[in-house]
Amino acid sequence: EREREREIEERLTSSYPRWIFEKYDGIRAIWHPTEKTFYSRYGNKLTLPQEVIDAMPADLFLDGEFW
């Protein structure tokens, strides 16, 4: 048990970059910049307001959650 705690602490204090966010019960969405489309985890296209699509980066794939 103590070994597992030490391992977790080591991972949390390491110097590699990371983002940690609180988990919400939303809808998983994957942004595909070349297609300018959001997809669900199952590959279904998600329909969102055009203003959201226009605000998304054109050169970066993103994986996140709508809530």
Short mmCIF file of C-alpha atoms in Angstrom, two decimals:
data_model
loop_
_atom_site.label_atom_id
_atom_site.label_comp_id
_atom_site.label_asym_id
_atom_site.label_seq_id
_atom_site.Cartn_x
_atom_site.Cartn_y
_atom_site.Cartn_z
CA GLU A 1 0.00 0.00 0.00
CA ARG A 2 2.75 2.46 0.92
CA GLU A 3 4.60 1.62 -2.31
CA ARG A 4 1.49 2.50 -4.33
CA GLU A 5 1.13 5.81 -2.46
CA ARG A 6 4.80 6.60 -3.15
CA GLU A 7 4.31 5.83 -6.86
CA ILE A 8 1.27 8.13 -7.07
CA GLU A 9 3.08 10.93 -5.26
CA GLU A 10 6.07 10.55 -7.58
CA ARG A 11 3.85 10.82 -10.66
CA LEU A 12 2.06 13.89 -9.31
CA THR A 13 5.28 15.71 -8.47
CA SER A 14 7.25 14.84 -11.62
CA SER A 15 8.29 17.64 -13.93
CA TYR A 16 6.58 16.56 -17.18
CA PRO A 17 3.77 18.90 -18.33
CA ARG A 18 0.19 17.86 -17.66
CA TRP A 19 -3.29 19.24 -17.19
CA ILE A 20 -5.66 17.84 -14.62
CA PHE A 21 -9.33 18.71 -14.65
CA GLU A 22 -12.24 17.78 -12.47
CA LYS A 23 -14.43 15.11 -14.10
CA TYR A 24 -17.93 16.16 -15.07
CA ASP A 25 -20.66 13.93 -16.47
CA GLY A 26 -20.84 15.45 -19.92
CA ILE A 27 -20.52 14.28 -23.50
CA ARG A 28 -17.13 13.26 -24.80
CA ALA A 29 -16.18 15.17 -27.94
CA ILE A 30 -13.21 14.94 -30.29
CA TRP A 31 -12.44 17.98 -32.45
CA HIS A 32 -11.20 17.19 -35.97
CA PRO A 33 -9.69 20.46 -37.27
CA THR A 34 -9.37 19.60 -40.96
CA GLU A 35 -13.01 18.50 -41.13
CA LYS A 36 -14.11 21.26 -38.71
CA THR A 37 -16.31 18.74 -36.94
CA PHE A 38 -16.81 17.34 -33.46
CA TYR A 39 -17.23 13.57 -33.10
CA SER A 40 -18.54 11.48 -30.23
CA ARG A 41 -16.44 8.68 -28.76
CA TYR A 42 -18.34 6.34 -31.10
CA GLY A 43 -17.51 8.36 -34.22
CA ASN A 44 -20.89 10.07 -34.64
CA LYS A 45 -20.83 13.69 -35.81
CA LEU A 46 -22.04 16.14 -33.18
CA THR A 47 -24.06 19.18 -34.18
CA LEU A 48 -22.99 22.40 -32.48
CA PRO A 49 -23.64 26.10 -33.08
CA GLN A 50 -21.53 27.56 -35.88
CA GLU A 51 -20.03 30.11 -33.47
CA VAL A 52 -18.49 27.23 -31.50
CA ILE A 53 -17.07 25.66 -34.67
CA ASP A 54 -15.66 29.02 -35.79
CA ALA A 55 -13.91 29.50 -32.43
CA MET A 56 -12.04 26.18 -32.63
CA PRO A 57 -8.37 25.94 -33.68
CA ALA A 58 -7.67 25.01 -37.29
CA ASP A 59 -4.47 23.08 -36.59
CA LEU A 60 -5.04 21.18 -33.36
CA PHE A 61 -6.92 17.96 -32.60
CA LEU A 62 -8.67 18.11 -29.23
CA ASP A 63 -10.29 15.48 -27.05
CA GLY A 64 -12.52 16.68 -24.25
CA GLU A 65 -15.97 16.92 -22.81
CA PHE A 66 -19.03 19.13 -23.26
CA TRP A 67 -21.11 19.66 -20.14
#
